[in-house]
Coordinates of C-alpha atoms in Angstrom, one line a residue:
M898 CA 111.0 12.5 74.6
R899 CA 112.1 13.5 78.3
K900 CA 109.8 15.7 80.3
E901 CA 111.8 19.2 81.0
R902 CA 112.2 19.4 84.9
R903 CA 111.6 22.6 87.0
V904 CA 114.7 24.3 88.5
V905 CA 114.7 26.4 91.8
I906 CA 117.2 28.2 94.0
T907 CA 118.0 26.7 97.3
G908 CA 121.3 28.5 98.3
L909 CA 122.8 32.0 98.0
G910 CA 126.1 33.4 98.6
T911 CA 128.1 36.6 97.9
I912 CA 131.0 39.0 98.8
N913 CA 130.9 42.4 96.8
P914 CA 131.2 45.9 97.5
I915 CA 128.0 46.5 99.5
G916 CA 127.8 43.2 101.5
N917 CA 130.6 40.6 102.5
N918 CA 127.5 37.9 102.9
V919 CA 123.9 37.7 101.7
E920 CA 122.0 39.2 104.5
E921 CA 124.6 42.3 104.8
Y922 CA 124.1 42.5 101.0
F923 CA 120.4 42.8 101.4
A924 CA 120.1 45.1 103.9
N925 CA 122.4 47.7 102.1
L926 CA 120.5 47.1 98.8
E927 CA 117.4 48.2 100.6
K928 CA 119.1 51.2 102.2
G929 CA 120.5 52.3 98.9
V930 CA 124.3 52.3 100.0
S931 CA 127.0 53.2 97.5
G932 CA 130.1 51.0 97.4
A933 CA 132.2 53.5 95.5
D934 CA 135.1 55.2 96.7
T935 CA 138.7 56.0 95.6
V936 CA 140.9 53.1 94.7
S937 CA 143.0 51.9 97.5
L938 CA 144.2 48.6 96.0
F939 CA 147.0 50.7 93.9
D940 CA 147.9 54.1 93.6
P941 CA 145.4 55.9 91.0
T942 CA 147.2 59.2 90.9
N943 CA 147.7 59.1 87.3
F944 CA 144.8 57.6 86.1
K945 CA 141.9 59.6 84.4
S946 CA 139.4 57.4 86.4
R947 CA 140.4 57.0 90.1
I948 CA 137.3 55.2 91.6
A949 CA 135.9 52.0 92.0
C950 CA 133.7 49.7 94.1
E951 CA 135.9 47.6 96.1
V952 CA 135.3 44.6 98.6
K953 CA 135.3 46.6 102.2
D954 CA 137.1 45.5 104.9
Y955 CA 138.4 42.4 103.2
D956 CA 141.1 39.9 105.2
W957 CA 141.6 36.8 103.3
S958 CA 142.7 35.2 106.7
R959 CA 139.3 35.1 107.8
Y960 CA 138.5 32.4 104.9
F961 CA 141.9 30.8 104.4
D962 CA 145.1 29.6 106.0
R963 CA 148.5 31.2 104.6
K964 CA 149.4 27.6 102.8
E965 CA 145.9 27.8 101.2
V966 CA 145.6 31.1 100.0
R967 CA 149.0 30.7 97.9
K968 CA 146.6 28.6 95.5
Y969 CA 144.2 31.2 94.7
D970 CA 144.1 34.7 93.0
R971 CA 141.9 37.2 94.4
F972 CA 139.1 36.4 92.0
C973 CA 139.4 33.0 92.8
Q974 CA 139.0 33.7 96.8
F975 CA 136.0 35.7 96.2
G976 CA 134.6 33.0 94.3
L977 CA 135.4 30.4 96.8
I978 CA 133.9 32.5 99.6
A979 CA 130.6 33.3 97.9
A980 CA 130.1 29.6 96.8
T981 CA 130.7 28.2 100.5
E982 CA 128.1 30.6 101.6
A983 CA 125.7 29.5 99.1
V984 CA 126.3 25.8 99.6
E985 CA 126.0 26.1 103.4
D986 CA 122.7 27.8 102.7
A987 CA 121.7 25.2 100.8
A988 CA 122.3 22.8 103.7
F989 CA 123.0 19.6 102.1
D990 CA 123.3 16.1 103.6
F991 CA 126.7 15.3 101.8
E992 CA 126.4 11.7 103.0
T993 CA 123.3 11.2 100.8
L994 CA 123.8 13.8 98.1
N995 CA 124.6 11.8 95.0
K996 CA 127.4 14.1 94.0
E997 CA 127.9 12.5 90.6
R998 CA 124.5 14.1 89.7
A999 CA 126.1 17.5 91.2
G1000 CA 128.1 19.9 89.4
V1001 CA 129.6 23.6 89.2
I1002 CA 129.4 26.0 86.3
W1003 CA 131.2 29.3 87.0
S1004 CA 132.3 32.4 85.1
S1005 CA 134.7 35.3 85.1
G1006 CA 135.4 37.7 82.4
V1007 CA 138.8 38.4 83.0
G1008 CA 140.0 35.7 85.3
G1009 CA 143.4 36.2 87.4
I1010 CA 144.8 39.5 85.8
Q1011 CA 146.4 40.5 89.0
S1012 CA 148.5 37.3 89.0
F1013 CA 149.1 37.9 85.3
R1014 CA 150.5 41.3 86.1
E1015 CA 152.7 40.2 89.1
E1016 CA 154.2 37.2 87.4
V1017 CA 154.8 39.1 84.2
M1018 CA 156.5 42.2 85.6
G1019 CA 158.6 40.2 88.0
W1020 CA 160.1 38.7 85.0
A1021 CA 160.3 41.6 82.8
E1022 CA 162.1 43.7 86.0
G1023 CA 164.4 40.7 86.8
D1024 CA 167.4 39.4 85.3
G1025 CA 165.7 38.2 82.2
I1026 CA 165.5 34.3 83.5
P1027 CA 161.9 33.3 83.0
R1028 CA 161.3 32.3 86.8
F1029 CA 157.4 31.6 86.9
S1030 CA 155.6 30.3 89.9
P1031 CA 154.0 27.0 89.7
F1032 CA 150.9 28.6 90.6
F1033 CA 150.9 31.1 87.6
V1034 CA 148.6 29.2 85.3
P1035 CA 146.3 28.0 88.0
H1036 CA 145.9 31.4 89.3
L1037 CA 145.2 33.0 85.9
I1038 CA 142.9 30.7 84.2
T1039 CA 139.2 31.5 84.3
D1040 CA 137.9 27.7 84.9
I1041 CA 140.0 27.2 88.2
V1042 CA 137.1 28.5 90.5
A1043 CA 134.7 25.6 89.3
G1044 CA 137.6 22.9 89.9
H1045 CA 138.3 24.6 93.3
I1046 CA 134.6 24.4 94.4
S1047 CA 134.2 21.0 93.0
I1048 CA 137.2 19.7 94.7
K1049 CA 136.1 21.2 97.9
Y1050 CA 132.6 19.5 98.1
G1051 CA 133.5 16.4 95.9
L1052 CA 131.1 17.4 93.1
M1053 CA 131.5 15.1 90.2
G1054 CA 128.8 16.3 87.7
P1055 CA 129.2 18.8 84.9
N1056 CA 132.2 21.2 85.8
Y1057 CA 133.4 24.2 83.7
S1058 CA 133.5 27.8 83.2
V1059 CA 131.7 30.5 80.9
S1060 CA 133.3 33.7 79.5
S1061 CA 131.3 36.1 77.7
A1062 CA 132.3 39.5 79.1
C1063 CA 129.7 41.3 81.1
A1064 CA 127.2 38.5 80.4
S1065 CA 129.3 35.6 81.9
S1066 CA 127.5 35.0 84.9
N1067 CA 124.1 35.2 83.4
H1068 CA 125.3 32.5 80.7
A1069 CA 126.8 30.3 83.4
L1070 CA 123.4 30.4 85.2
I1071 CA 121.4 29.6 82.0
D1072 CA 123.7 26.7 81.2
A1073 CA 123.2 25.3 84.8
F1074 CA 119.4 25.9 84.5
N1075 CA 119.3 24.0 81.1
L1076 CA 121.4 20.9 82.2
I1077 CA 119.1 20.4 85.3
R1078 CA 115.9 20.7 83.5
W1079 CA 117.5 18.5 80.8
G1080 CA 118.0 15.8 83.4
K1081 CA 122.1 16.1 83.2
A1082 CA 122.2 16.9 86.8
D1083 CA 120.1 17.5 89.6
V1084 CA 122.3 20.4 91.5
I1085 CA 124.8 22.9 90.2
V1086 CA 126.5 25.7 91.9
T1087 CA 126.7 28.4 89.7
G1088 CA 127.8 32.2 89.8
G1089 CA 130.8 34.4 88.9
S1090 CA 133.8 35.9 90.4
E1091 CA 135.9 39.2 89.4
A1092 CA 138.7 41.0 90.7
P1093 CA 139.8 43.5 87.8
I1094 CA 140.8 46.6 90.1
T1095 CA 144.3 46.6 88.9
I1096 CA 146.5 48.7 87.0
E1097 CA 145.8 47.0 83.8
G1098 CA 142.1 46.5 84.6
V1099 CA 141.1 50.3 85.3
G1100 CA 143.9 51.4 82.9
G1101 CA 142.4 49.4 79.8
F1102 CA 138.5 50.4 80.7
S1103 CA 139.5 54.0 81.2
S1104 CA 141.5 54.3 77.8
M1105 CA 138.2 53.1 76.3
H1106 CA 136.4 56.0 78.0
A1107 CA 134.2 53.3 79.6
L1108 CA 134.8 54.4 83.1
S1109 CA 133.5 57.3 85.1
T1110 CA 136.1 60.2 86.2
R1111 CA 133.7 61.8 88.6
N1112 CA 136.7 61.2 90.9
D1113 CA 135.9 64.3 93.3
D1114 CA 132.7 62.6 94.3
P1115 CA 132.9 58.6 94.0
K1116 CA 130.0 57.9 96.0
H1117 CA 127.8 59.4 93.3
A1118 CA 129.6 58.4 90.4
S1119 CA 127.7 55.2 89.2
R1120 CA 124.4 57.0 88.1
P1121 CA 122.4 55.1 85.6
F1122 CA 119.8 56.7 83.5
D1123 CA 120.9 60.3 85.0
A1124 CA 121.6 63.1 82.3
Q1125 CA 124.9 63.3 83.7
R1126 CA 126.4 59.9 83.9
D1127 CA 129.8 59.6 82.2
G1128 CA 130.4 55.8 82.4
F1129 CA 130.5 52.9 84.7
V1130 CA 132.2 52.4 88.1
I1131 CA 134.4 49.1 87.9
A1132 CA 133.8 46.7 90.8
E1133 CA 134.8 43.4 92.4
G1134 CA 133.3 40.6 93.9
A1135 CA 131.4 37.4 93.7
G1136 CA 127.7 36.0 93.4
A1137 CA 126.8 32.2 93.8
L1138 CA 123.6 30.4 93.7
V1139 CA 122.7 26.9 94.1
L1140 CA 120.3 25.7 91.3
E1141 CA 118.5 22.5 92.1
E1142 CA 115.6 20.1 90.4
Y1143 CA 112.4 21.0 92.3
E1144 CA 111.4 17.4 93.3
H1145 CA 114.9 16.9 94.6
A1146 CA 114.8 20.0 96.7
V1147 CA 111.4 19.0 98.2
A1148 CA 112.4 15.5 98.8
R1149 CA 115.2 16.8 101.4
G1150 CA 113.2 19.4 102.7
A1151 CA 115.2 22.2 101.3
K1152 CA 114.5 25.9 101.7
I1153 CA 113.4 27.2 98.2
Y1154 CA 113.8 31.0 97.4
C1155 CA 112.2 31.0 93.9
E1156 CA 112.0 29.0 90.6
V1157 CA 114.4 30.0 87.4
A1158 CA 111.5 30.3 85.0
G1159 CA 113.1 30.8 81.7
T1160 CA 116.2 32.3 80.0
G1161 CA 117.1 34.1 76.7
M1162 CA 120.0 34.7 74.8
S1163 CA 121.1 36.8 71.6
A1164 CA 123.5 38.8 70.0
D1165 CA 123.5 42.4 68.8
T1166 CA 125.5 42.1 65.5
H1167 CA 126.1 45.8 65.8
H1168 CA 129.7 46.7 67.3
M1169 CA 132.4 45.6 69.5
T1170 CA 131.4 47.7 72.5
A1171 CA 128.3 49.7 71.9
P1172 CA 124.9 48.4 71.9
H1173 CA 122.5 48.3 69.3
P1174 CA 120.9 52.0 69.6
E1175 CA 117.2 50.8 69.5
G1176 CA 118.0 47.8 71.8
A1177 CA 117.3 45.3 69.1
G1178 CA 119.4 42.4 70.5
A1179 CA 117.9 43.1 74.0
I1180 CA 114.5 42.7 72.9
L1181 CA 115.2 39.4 71.1
S1182 CA 116.9 38.2 74.7
M1183 CA 114.0 39.2 76.6
R1184 CA 111.5 37.8 74.3
E1185 CA 113.2 34.4 74.0
A1186 CA 113.2 34.6 78.0
L1187 CA 109.2 35.2 78.1
A1188 CA 108.5 32.8 75.5
D1189 CA 111.0 29.9 77.4
A1190 CA 108.9 30.6 80.7
D1191 CA 105.6 30.5 78.8
M1192 CA 105.0 34.0 80.2
S1193 CA 103.5 37.3 78.8
V1194 CA 104.9 40.8 79.4
E1195 CA 102.4 41.4 82.0
D1196 CA 103.8 38.5 84.4
I1197 CA 106.8 40.4 84.9
D1198 CA 106.6 42.8 88.0
Y1199 CA 110.4 44.0 88.2
I1200 CA 113.2 44.3 85.5
N1201 CA 117.0 44.4 87.0
T1202 CA 118.4 46.2 84.3
H1203 CA 121.9 45.9 83.0
G1204 CA 121.8 49.6 83.6
T1205 CA 125.7 50.3 83.7
S1206 CA 125.7 54.2 83.8
T1207 CA 126.9 54.5 80.2
P1208 CA 125.6 57.1 77.7
L1209 CA 124.6 54.6 75.1
G1210 CA 123.7 51.5 77.2
D1211 CA 121.1 52.9 79.3
I1212 CA 119.1 54.6 76.6
A1213 CA 119.2 51.5 74.2
E1214 CA 118.0 49.1 77.4
T1215 CA 115.1 51.3 78.4
K1216 CA 113.9 51.7 74.7
A1217 CA 113.9 48.0 74.7
I1218 CA 111.9 47.5 77.7
V1219 CA 109.2 50.3 76.1
N1220 CA 109.5 48.5 72.6
L1221 CA 108.7 45.0 74.0
F1222 CA 106.6 45.5 77.2
G1223 CA 104.4 48.4 75.8
E1224 CA 101.9 49.9 78.2
H1225 CA 103.1 47.3 80.7
A1226 CA 106.3 48.7 80.9
Y1227 CA 105.1 51.8 83.0
K1228 CA 103.5 49.3 85.7
L1229 CA 106.9 47.8 86.1
N1230 CA 109.5 48.6 88.6
I1231 CA 112.9 49.1 87.0
S1232 CA 116.0 49.8 88.6
S1233 CA 119.8 49.1 88.3
T1234 CA 121.7 47.9 91.5
K1235 CA 125.0 49.0 89.5
S1236 CA 124.3 52.4 91.0
M1237 CA 125.2 50.9 94.5
T1238 CA 127.5 48.0 93.8
G1239 CA 129.3 49.4 90.4
H1240 CA 130.0 46.9 87.7
L1241 CA 131.4 43.6 88.4
L1242 CA 132.1 42.6 85.1
G1243 CA 131.8 38.8 84.6
A1244 CA 130.3 38.6 88.1
T1245 CA 127.5 41.1 87.9
A1246 CA 124.7 38.9 86.8
A1247 CA 125.1 36.8 89.6
V1248 CA 125.1 39.5 92.2
E1249 CA 122.0 40.9 90.5
A1250 CA 120.3 37.7 90.4
L1251 CA 120.3 37.9 94.2
A1252 CA 118.9 41.3 94.2
C1253 CA 115.9 39.6 91.9
V1254 CA 115.6 36.7 94.7
M1255 CA 115.5 39.7 97.3
A1256 CA 112.7 41.5 95.4
I1257 CA 110.7 38.0 95.1
T1258 CA 111.0 36.7 98.6
K1259 CA 111.0 40.0 100.7
G1260 CA 108.7 42.2 98.1
I1261 CA 111.5 44.7 98.5
V1262 CA 112.6 46.5 95.2
P1263 CA 116.0 47.8 95.5
P1264 CA 116.5 51.5 94.3
T1265 CA 118.5 53.3 91.4
I1266 CA 120.3 55.8 93.4
N1267 CA 122.5 58.7 92.6
V1268 CA 120.0 60.1 89.7
E1269 CA 119.4 63.7 90.0
N1270 CA 118.0 64.3 86.4
V1271 CA 116.7 61.6 84.2
D1272 CA 118.2 61.6 80.9
P1273 CA 115.5 63.3 78.6
E1274 CA 116.0 60.4 76.0
I1275 CA 114.6 57.9 78.4
D1276 CA 111.0 57.7 78.7
P1277 CA 110.1 59.7 81.6
R1278 CA 107.0 57.4 82.3
L1279 CA 109.1 54.3 83.5
N1280 CA 109.3 53.8 87.2
L1281 CA 113.1 53.7 87.7
T1282 CA 112.6 53.3 91.6
L1283 CA 114.7 56.3 92.2
T1284 CA 116.6 56.9 95.5
T1285 CA 114.2 54.8 97.5
A1286 CA 113.7 51.1 97.8
Q1287 CA 109.8 50.3 97.0
H1288 CA 107.6 47.5 98.6
R1289 CA 105.4 45.7 96.3
E1290 CA 104.5 42.1 95.6
V1291 CA 106.9 40.6 93.0
R1292 CA 105.5 37.5 91.4
S1293 CA 108.4 37.5 88.9
A1294 CA 111.8 39.3 88.1
L1295 CA 113.7 39.7 85.0
S1296 CA 117.3 40.3 84.7
N1297 CA 119.2 41.6 82.0
T1298 CA 123.0 41.3 81.5
F1299 CA 124.8 42.5 78.0
G1300 CA 128.5 41.9 77.5
F1301 CA 131.0 43.6 75.0
G1302 CA 130.9 41.7 71.8
G1303 CA 127.1 42.0 71.5
H1304 CA 126.5 39.2 73.9
N1305 CA 122.8 39.6 75.6
S1306 CA 121.3 37.4 78.4
T1307 CA 118.2 37.5 80.1
V1308 CA 117.0 35.2 83.3
I1309 CA 113.4 35.4 84.6
F1310 CA 113.0 34.2 88.4
R1311 CA 109.3 33.3 89.6
K1312 CA 107.8 33.1 92.7
I1313 CA 107.0 29.5 93.9

């Protein structure tokens, strides 16, 4: 039987509402910066929810030429930007890298929703003749980012996309982790990207009563665990990580951030959009990740929660943590970085994985901002890392991400 191999992280990249690169993102996480504001990408006047976490000061011409950018929907642009930063951070020698054993596993929840609207509305408002751009389908499909990244760097190994709503980029990371430790690849670029701040994206989630309507106070709208939370703040951006087999990374003298120690997955089997009220699926996912990593609850120092700022979700997840971790739950740092970034849907887990890497490598636990009064249904003994970042040694960090449909995913990162 083939021995399972260790998997480490050697490259990081992001573009998101509080940072257009990793350095800026880490700095603003530590400072507790909110990325929320009134929607500027379209006129939200007639919408119930008029707030979002948009990427700031984005200018595609800094990254792409005019001919090139025509090939990419906004979600694809973000994915390529984050992946490029991560690959450059990993500092490969592409003359010696075995590209047949290097791949890309990417994710998105909704893909090119902006391009879909532009093309379909262009036809509907036209003369009835179906004139669609030859780029329509390549703009739309969620797997196209993986394809573009592999083409850019000539990576010939495993290449595909994962879509499981808000759990998507955790599932992509889990697949990348497993393929490397099972010997199917040595290097995989993984992550997720999303650009859902469109009329359809905001309108659709708003009609489900999933979005915050704190329109007069956008900066404080994303407030996980707060008694007055009223929904999540939709966000855009991307996060990328380079996963690499440990011996392969050591042999080339790579900078190693931390190790991916174990992963877990489960299903709630409860409701299309609501979590199990006692967090049954979340418990199973976290328990599976601990078993996979051969770790006990006492080995975990920080949990980056799914923590979307929805009334049901935050309660269910904290109940799950208390149920599984017992007395150790009160020794943990717990936080929701969505209080700052908003909810990036299929890209959110990748961006939050970077927050876990920061906690481990810098000894800085990012805060949960905007909490004025903790929901009385949440155990008051939990350290939710309110308002201000906390400095502590983080040996291991656990990241939860859950998606509509009852998809639960957990990844554990460990200091090496």
